[in-house]
Short mmCIF file of C-alpha atoms in Angstrom, two decimals:
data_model
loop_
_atom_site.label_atom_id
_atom_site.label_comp_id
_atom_site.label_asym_id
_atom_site.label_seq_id
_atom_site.Cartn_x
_atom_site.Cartn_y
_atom_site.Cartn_z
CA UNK A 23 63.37 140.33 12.26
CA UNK A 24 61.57 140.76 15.46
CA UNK A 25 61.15 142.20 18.67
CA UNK A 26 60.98 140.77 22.12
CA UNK A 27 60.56 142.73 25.39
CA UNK A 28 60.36 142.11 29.05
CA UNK A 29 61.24 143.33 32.45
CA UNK A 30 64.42 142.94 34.62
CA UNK A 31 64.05 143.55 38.43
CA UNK A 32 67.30 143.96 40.38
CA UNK A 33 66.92 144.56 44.41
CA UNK A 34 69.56 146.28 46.13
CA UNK A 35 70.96 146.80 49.22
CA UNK A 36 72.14 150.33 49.30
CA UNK A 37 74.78 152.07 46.93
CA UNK A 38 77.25 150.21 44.85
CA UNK A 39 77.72 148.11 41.73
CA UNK A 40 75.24 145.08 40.61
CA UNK A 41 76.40 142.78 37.90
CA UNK A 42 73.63 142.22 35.65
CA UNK A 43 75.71 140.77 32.57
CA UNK A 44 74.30 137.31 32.94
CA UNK A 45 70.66 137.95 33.56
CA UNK A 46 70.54 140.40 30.39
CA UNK A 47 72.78 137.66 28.59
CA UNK A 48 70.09 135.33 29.78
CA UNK A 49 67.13 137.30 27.93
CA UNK A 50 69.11 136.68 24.89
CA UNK A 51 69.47 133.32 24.82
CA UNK A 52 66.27 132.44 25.62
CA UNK A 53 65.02 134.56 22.98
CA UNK A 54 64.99 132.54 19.57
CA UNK A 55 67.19 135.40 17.84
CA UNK A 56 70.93 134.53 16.70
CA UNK A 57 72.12 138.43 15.43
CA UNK A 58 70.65 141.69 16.69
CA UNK A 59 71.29 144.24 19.52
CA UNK A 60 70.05 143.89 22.93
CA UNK A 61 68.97 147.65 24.73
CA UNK A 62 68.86 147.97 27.97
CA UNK A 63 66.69 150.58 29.47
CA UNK A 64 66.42 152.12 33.26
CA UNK A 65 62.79 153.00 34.57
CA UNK A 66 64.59 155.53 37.47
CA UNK A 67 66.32 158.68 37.77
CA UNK A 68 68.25 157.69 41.02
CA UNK A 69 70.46 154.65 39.86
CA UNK A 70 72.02 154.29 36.24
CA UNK A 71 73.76 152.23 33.58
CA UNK A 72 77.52 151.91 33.06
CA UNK A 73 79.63 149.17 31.33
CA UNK A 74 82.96 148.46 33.33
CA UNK A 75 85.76 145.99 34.01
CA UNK A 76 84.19 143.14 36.39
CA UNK A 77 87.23 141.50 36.89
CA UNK A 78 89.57 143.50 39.81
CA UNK A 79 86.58 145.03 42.62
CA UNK A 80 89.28 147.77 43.54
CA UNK A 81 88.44 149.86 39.92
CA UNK A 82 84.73 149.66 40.57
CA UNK A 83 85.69 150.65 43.90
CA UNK A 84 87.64 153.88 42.65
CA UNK A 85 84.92 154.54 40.03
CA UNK A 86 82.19 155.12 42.99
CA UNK A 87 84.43 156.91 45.44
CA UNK A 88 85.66 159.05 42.58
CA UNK A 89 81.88 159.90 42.10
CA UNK A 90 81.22 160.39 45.51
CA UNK A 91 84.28 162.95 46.08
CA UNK A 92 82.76 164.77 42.77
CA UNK A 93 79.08 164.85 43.87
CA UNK A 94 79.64 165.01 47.43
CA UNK A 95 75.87 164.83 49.86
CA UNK A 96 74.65 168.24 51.80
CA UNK A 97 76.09 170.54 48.99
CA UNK A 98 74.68 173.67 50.13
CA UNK A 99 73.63 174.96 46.85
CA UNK A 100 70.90 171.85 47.07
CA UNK A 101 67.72 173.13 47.05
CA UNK A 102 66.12 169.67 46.45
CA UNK A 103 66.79 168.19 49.73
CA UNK A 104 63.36 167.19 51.10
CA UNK A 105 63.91 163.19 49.56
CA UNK A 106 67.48 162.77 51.94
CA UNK A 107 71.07 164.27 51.37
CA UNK A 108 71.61 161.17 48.59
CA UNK A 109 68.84 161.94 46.55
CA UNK A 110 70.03 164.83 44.39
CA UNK A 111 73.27 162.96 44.51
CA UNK A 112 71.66 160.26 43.22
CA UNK A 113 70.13 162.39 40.12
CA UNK A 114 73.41 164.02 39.64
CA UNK A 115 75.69 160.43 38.68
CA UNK A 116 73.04 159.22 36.88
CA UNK A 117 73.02 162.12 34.31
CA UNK A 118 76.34 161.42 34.07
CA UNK A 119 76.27 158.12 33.15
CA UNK A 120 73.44 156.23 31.65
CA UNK A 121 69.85 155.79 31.23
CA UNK A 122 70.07 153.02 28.67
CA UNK A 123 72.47 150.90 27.05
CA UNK A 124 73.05 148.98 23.79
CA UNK A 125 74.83 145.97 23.32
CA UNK A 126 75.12 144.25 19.98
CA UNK A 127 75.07 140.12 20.37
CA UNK A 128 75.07 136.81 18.20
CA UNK A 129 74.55 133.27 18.55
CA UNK A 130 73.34 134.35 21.77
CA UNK A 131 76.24 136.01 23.53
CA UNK A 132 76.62 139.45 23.93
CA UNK A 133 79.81 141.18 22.43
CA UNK A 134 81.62 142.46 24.97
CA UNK A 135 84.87 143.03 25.81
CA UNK A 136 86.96 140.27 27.83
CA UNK A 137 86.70 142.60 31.10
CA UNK A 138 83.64 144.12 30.45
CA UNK A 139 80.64 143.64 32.27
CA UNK A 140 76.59 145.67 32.04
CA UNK A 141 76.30 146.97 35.70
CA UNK A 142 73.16 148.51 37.56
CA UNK A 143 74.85 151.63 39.52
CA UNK A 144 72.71 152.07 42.67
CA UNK A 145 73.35 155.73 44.03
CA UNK A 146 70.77 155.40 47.01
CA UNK A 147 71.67 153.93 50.22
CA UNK A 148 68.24 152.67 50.88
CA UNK A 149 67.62 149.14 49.38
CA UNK A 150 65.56 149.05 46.16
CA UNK A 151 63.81 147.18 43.56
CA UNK A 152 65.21 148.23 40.60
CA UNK A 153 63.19 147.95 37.48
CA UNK A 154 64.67 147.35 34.07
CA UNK A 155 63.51 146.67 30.11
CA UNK A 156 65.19 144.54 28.41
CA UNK A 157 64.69 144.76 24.65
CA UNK A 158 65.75 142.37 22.18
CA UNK A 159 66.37 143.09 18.32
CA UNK A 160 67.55 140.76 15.94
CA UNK A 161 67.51 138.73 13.53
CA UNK A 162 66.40 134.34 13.93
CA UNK A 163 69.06 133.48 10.73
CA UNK A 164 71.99 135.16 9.76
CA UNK A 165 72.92 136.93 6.62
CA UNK A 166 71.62 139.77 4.47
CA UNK A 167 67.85 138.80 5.22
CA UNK B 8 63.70 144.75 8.21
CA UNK B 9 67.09 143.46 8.63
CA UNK B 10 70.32 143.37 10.99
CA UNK B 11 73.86 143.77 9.32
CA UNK B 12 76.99 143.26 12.00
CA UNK B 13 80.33 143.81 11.62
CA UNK B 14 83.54 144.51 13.45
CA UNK B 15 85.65 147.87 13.04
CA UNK B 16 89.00 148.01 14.74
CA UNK B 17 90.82 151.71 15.38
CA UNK B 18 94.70 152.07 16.13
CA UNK B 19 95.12 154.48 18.43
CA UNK B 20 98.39 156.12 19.36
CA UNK B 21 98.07 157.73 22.47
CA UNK B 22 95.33 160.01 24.48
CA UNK B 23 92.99 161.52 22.35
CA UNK B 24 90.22 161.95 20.15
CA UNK B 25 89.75 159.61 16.63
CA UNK B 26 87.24 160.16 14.23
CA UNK B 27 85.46 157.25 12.80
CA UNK B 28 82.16 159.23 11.05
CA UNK B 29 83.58 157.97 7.81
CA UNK B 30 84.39 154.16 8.46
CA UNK B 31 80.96 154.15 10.58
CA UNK B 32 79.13 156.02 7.13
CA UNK B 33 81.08 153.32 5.19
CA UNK B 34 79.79 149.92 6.49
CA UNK B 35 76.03 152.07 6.90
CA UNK B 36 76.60 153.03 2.91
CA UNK B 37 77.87 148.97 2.16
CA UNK B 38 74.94 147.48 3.69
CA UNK B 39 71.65 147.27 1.63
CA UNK B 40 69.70 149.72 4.17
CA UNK B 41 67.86 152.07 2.93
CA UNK B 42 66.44 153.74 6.27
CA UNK B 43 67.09 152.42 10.02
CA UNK B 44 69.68 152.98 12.71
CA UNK B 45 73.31 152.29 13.61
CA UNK B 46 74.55 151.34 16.86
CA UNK B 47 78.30 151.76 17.56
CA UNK B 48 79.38 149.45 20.45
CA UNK B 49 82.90 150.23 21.99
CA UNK B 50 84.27 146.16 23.76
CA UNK B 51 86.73 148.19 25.80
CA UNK B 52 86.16 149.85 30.05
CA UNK B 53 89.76 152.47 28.94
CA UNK B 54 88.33 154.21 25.75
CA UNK B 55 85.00 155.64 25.25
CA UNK B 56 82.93 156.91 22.31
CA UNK B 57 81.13 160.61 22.06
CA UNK B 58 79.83 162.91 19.32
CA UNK B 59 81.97 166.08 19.22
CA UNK B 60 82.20 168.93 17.15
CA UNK B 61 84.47 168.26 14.11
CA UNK B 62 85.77 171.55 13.14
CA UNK B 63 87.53 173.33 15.06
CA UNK B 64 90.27 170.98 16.69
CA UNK B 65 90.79 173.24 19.41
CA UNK B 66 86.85 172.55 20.85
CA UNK B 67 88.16 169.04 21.27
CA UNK B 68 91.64 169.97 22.67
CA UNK B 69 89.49 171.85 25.23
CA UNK B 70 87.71 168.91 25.75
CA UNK B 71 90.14 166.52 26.63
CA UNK B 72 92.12 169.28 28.44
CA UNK B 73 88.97 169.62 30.58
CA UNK B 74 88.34 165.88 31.41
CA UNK B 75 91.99 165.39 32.66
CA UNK B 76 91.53 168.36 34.74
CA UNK B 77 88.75 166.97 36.19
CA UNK B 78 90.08 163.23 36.32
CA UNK B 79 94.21 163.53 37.41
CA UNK B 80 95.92 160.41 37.53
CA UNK B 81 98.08 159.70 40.60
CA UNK B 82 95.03 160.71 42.88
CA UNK B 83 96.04 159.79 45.98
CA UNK B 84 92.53 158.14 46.78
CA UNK B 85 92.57 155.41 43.79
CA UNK B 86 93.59 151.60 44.77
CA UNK B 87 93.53 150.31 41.57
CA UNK B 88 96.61 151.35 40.77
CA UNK B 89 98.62 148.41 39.01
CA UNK B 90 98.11 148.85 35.56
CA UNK B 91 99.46 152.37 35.65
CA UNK B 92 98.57 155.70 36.41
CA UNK B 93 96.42 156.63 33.52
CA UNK B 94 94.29 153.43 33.88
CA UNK B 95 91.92 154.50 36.74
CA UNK B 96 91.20 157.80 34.87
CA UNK B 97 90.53 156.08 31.87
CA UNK B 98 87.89 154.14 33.20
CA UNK B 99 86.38 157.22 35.13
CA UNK B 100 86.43 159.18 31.74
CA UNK B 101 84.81 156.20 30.05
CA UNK B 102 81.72 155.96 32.37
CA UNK B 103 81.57 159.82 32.00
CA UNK B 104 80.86 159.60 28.28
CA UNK B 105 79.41 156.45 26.42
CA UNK B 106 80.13 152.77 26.05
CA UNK B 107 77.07 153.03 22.89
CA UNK B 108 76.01 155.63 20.61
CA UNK B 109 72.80 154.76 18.09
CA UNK B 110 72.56 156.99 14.94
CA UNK B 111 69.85 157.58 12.65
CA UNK B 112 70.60 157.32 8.74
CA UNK B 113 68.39 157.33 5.53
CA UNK B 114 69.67 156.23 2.22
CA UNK B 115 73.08 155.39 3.49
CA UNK B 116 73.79 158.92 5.15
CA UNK B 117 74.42 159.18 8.98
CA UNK B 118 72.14 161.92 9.76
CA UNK B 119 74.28 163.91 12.22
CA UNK B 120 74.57 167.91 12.46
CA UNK B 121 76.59 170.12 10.01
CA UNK B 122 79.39 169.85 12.37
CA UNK B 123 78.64 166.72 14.29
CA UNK B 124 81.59 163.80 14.32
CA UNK B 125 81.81 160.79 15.80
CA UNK B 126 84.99 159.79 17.71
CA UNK B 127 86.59 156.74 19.67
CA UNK B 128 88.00 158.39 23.05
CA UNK B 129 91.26 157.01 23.72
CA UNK B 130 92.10 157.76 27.37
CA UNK B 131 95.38 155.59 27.68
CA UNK B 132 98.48 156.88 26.47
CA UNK B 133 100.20 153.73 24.87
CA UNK B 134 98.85 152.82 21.53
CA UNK B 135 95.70 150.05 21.25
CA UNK B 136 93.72 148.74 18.70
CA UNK B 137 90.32 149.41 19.79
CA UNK B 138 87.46 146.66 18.82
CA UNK B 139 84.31 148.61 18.14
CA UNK B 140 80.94 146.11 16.86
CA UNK B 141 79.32 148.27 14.35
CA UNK B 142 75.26 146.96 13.94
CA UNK B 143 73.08 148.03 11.23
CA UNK B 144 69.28 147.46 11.43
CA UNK B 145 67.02 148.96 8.86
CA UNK B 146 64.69 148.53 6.10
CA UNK B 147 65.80 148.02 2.36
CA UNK B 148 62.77 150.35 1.72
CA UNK B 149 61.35 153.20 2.82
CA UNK B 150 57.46 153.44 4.10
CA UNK B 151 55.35 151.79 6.69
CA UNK B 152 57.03 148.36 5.96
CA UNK C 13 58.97 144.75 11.74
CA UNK C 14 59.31 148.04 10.68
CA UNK C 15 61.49 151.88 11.25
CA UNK C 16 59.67 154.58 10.58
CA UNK C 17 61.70 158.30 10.99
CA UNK C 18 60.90 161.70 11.31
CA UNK C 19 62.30 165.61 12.63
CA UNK C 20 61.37 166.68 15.96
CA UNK C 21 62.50 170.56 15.97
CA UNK C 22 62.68 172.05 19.57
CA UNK C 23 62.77 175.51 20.18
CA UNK C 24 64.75 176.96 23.00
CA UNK C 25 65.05 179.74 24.80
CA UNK C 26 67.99 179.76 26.33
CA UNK C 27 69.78 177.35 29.27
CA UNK C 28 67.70 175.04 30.51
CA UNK C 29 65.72 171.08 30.46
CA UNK C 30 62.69 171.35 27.80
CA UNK C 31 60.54 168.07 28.30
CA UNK C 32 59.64 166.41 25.02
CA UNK C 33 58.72 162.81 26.62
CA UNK C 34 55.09 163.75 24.98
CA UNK C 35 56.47 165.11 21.61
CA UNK C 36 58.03 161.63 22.00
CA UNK C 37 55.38 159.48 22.82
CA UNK C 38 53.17 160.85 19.85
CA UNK C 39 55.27 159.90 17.14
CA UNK C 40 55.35 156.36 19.26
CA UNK C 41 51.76 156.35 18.92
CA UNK C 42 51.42 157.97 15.55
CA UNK C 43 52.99 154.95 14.39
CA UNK C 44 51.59 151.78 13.60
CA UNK C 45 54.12 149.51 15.87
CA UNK C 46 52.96 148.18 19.20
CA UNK C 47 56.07 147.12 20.74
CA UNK C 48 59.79 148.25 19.94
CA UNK C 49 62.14 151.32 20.58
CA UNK C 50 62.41 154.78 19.70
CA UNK C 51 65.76 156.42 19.25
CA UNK C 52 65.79 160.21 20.09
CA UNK C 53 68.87 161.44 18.50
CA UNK C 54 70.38 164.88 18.76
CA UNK C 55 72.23 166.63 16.24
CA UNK C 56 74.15 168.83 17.94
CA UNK C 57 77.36 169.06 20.18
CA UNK C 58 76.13 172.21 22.29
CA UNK C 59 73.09 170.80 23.67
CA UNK C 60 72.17 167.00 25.07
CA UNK C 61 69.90 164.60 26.17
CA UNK C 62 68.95 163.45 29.39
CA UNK C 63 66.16 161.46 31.42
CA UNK C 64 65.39 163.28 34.89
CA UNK C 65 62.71 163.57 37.04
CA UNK C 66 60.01 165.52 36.03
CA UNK C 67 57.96 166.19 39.18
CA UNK C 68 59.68 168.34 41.35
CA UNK C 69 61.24 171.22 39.56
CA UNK C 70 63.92 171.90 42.03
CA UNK C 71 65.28 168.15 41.27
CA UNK C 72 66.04 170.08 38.02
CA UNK C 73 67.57 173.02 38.58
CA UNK C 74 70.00 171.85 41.39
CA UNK C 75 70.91 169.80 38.52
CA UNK C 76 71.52 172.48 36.21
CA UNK C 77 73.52 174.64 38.51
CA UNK C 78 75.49 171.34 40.04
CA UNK C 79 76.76 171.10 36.03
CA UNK C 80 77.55 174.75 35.66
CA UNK C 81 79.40 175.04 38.73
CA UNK C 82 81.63 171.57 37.79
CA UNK C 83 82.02 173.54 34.20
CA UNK C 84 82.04 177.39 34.28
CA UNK C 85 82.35 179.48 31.97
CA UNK C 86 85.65 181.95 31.24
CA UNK C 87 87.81 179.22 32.13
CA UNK C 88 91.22 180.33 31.60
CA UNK C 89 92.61 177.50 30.02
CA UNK C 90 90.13 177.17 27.50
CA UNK C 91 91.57 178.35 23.45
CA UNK C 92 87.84 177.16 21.65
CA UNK C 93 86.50 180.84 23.21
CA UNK C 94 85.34 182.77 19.84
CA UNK C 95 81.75 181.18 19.87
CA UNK C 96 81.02 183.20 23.21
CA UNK C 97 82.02 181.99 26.87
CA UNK C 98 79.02 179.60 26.67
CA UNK C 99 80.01 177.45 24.03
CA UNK C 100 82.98 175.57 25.50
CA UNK C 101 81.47 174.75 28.70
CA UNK C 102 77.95 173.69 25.74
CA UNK C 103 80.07 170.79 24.69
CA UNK C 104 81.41 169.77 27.61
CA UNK C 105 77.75 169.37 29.22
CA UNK C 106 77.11 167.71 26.18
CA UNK C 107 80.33 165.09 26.43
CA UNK C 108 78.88 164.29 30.45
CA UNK C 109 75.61 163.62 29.52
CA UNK C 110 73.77 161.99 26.42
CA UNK C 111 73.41 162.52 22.65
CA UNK C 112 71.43 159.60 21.96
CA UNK C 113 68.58 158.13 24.19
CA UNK C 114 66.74 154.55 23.65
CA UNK C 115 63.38 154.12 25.36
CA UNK C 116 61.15 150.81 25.06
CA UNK C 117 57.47 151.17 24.11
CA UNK C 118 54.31 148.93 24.31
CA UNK C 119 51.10 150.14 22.95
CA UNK C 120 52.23 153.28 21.91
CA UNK C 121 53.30 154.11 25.30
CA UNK C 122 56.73 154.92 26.54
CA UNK C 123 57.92 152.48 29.15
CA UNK C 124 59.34 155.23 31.17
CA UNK C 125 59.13 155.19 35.20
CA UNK C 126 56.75 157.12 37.24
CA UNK C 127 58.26 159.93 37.77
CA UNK C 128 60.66 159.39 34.44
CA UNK C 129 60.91 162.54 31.88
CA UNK C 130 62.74 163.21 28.31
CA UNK C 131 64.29 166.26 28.30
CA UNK C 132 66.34 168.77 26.04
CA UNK C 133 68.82 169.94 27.63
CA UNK C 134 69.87 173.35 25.90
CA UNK C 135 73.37 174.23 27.55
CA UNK C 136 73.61 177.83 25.47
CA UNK C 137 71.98 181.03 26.88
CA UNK C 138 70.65 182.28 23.06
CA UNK C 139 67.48 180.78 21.82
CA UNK C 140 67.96 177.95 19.44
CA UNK C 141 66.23 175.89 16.80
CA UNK C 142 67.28 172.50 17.90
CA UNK C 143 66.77 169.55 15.68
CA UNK C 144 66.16 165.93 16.90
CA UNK C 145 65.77 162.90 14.75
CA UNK C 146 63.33 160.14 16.18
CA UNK C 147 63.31 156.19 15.13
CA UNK C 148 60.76 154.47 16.11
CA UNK C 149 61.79 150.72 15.60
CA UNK C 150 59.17 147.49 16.18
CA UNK C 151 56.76 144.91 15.65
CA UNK C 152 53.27 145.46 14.71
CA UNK C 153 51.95 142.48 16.20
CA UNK C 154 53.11 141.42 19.93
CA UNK C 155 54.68 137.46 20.30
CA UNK C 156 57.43 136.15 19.04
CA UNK C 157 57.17 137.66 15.21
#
């Protein structure tokens, strides 16, 4: 068993959806473990974590305007409002989705559905570094160890 | 230290909430772990996983009650449309609640609350069999290892 | 490699986010592991999890009120109601946001972000013993184990 740890940063370019499947699949590989989890962990409190279908844009399209409509900008019950009218927005989706994320792998591949891809949600419309950990767990040789 | 994988698939017959405490218990209890963590990983963007209250079947009738409320299909906004009017929800519900879920254990007991279960969300109303990867990482005995 | 467990009992006073990142982060650096995870997990279905800001307190409490005007109380179609008017909209909170958190560590520190908190969040307005089970999971050497 061992450990191995180190950091993922993801720029983007205002609010949306950022694959990040293949770099955190990437980690893995190059990491000499063949069975284990991989966790996935977000240093911010403005952009999040989900797992969705990669394959048709149009649902990940749906899933942000849906969470728009919910937490709509310049609710007047803000009181937080000093950082710009997506900022408590921005807290808001990401309590409702996720911080971090664990995906269970072997042989190098992650095991995740045929649709499903690890996504860095971006709720500010400002571009950003985003800074991630990447943590594997595992196992170098199969079995009961 | 060691990792134990394994694959746990759930029929599901419609919208609603399954409990799979016991098969998740099960493959903790069949491993040789004495004291560690399990990670349940759900391979699907349509069905989700949460911990919910396993008493009282009305808390979770409530619950589901609520989310459709809060998600209807046949909003007039979604595009993603093709696979059927409860698909769009689905994946809304899903990044509402939680692709993962890591529980403690110690000598083969899940250490969850008194009335703590843990459930596979279906949101789609025709019947699947959900894939869930079930990892178990632990130590075969307790101490500082 | 090695887990090492323990309680982490939180005591509420009613609705609100209690911070336990340092709670946390001394059992991290209690333990003898330099680089890993720690698991918070929650054991109940009436309060949550949830990593938020921890600098400007207003962040917080528009965050609060956002989720209990999206789930209020005395909602007519709820039937789970003999627990008190606060308990069905508890688990609700509790399905949107998180019941188990993974944060990476290095040195006994948390490798949160600047501004980055762990918090409790206790969705019922009576004071609470809350129970919390923390698994600290790593290496006690750095490299490639």
């Amino acid at each position: 068993m061992a450990v191995q740890q180190q950091a993922l940063t993801v720029p983007t370019s205002g609010q949306g959806l950022y694959e990040i499947t293949d770099s955190v699949e990437r980690i893995v590989g190059e990491s000499d473990l063949l069975i284990g989890v991989v966790t996935v962990f977000c240093q911010h409190t403005s952009c999040s974590l989900v797992l969705m279908e990669n394959a048709d844009p149009t649902a990940r399209r749906d899933l942000e305007r849906w969470f728009s409509r919910l937490v709509p900008e310049n609710d007047r019950h803000f009181e937080h409002t000093m950082e710009g009218p997506d900022d408590m927005p921005s807290h808001i989706k990401m309590a409702l989705t996720r911080t971090s994320e664990t995906i269970p792998f072997t042989n190098g591949r992650l095991l995740l559905g045929t649709w499903q891809g690890l996504f860095l949600w971006e709720h500010r419309r400002h571009p950003h570094q985003r800074r991630l950990v990447v943590t594997v767990i595992g196992e170098k040789n199969h079995g009961r160890g």
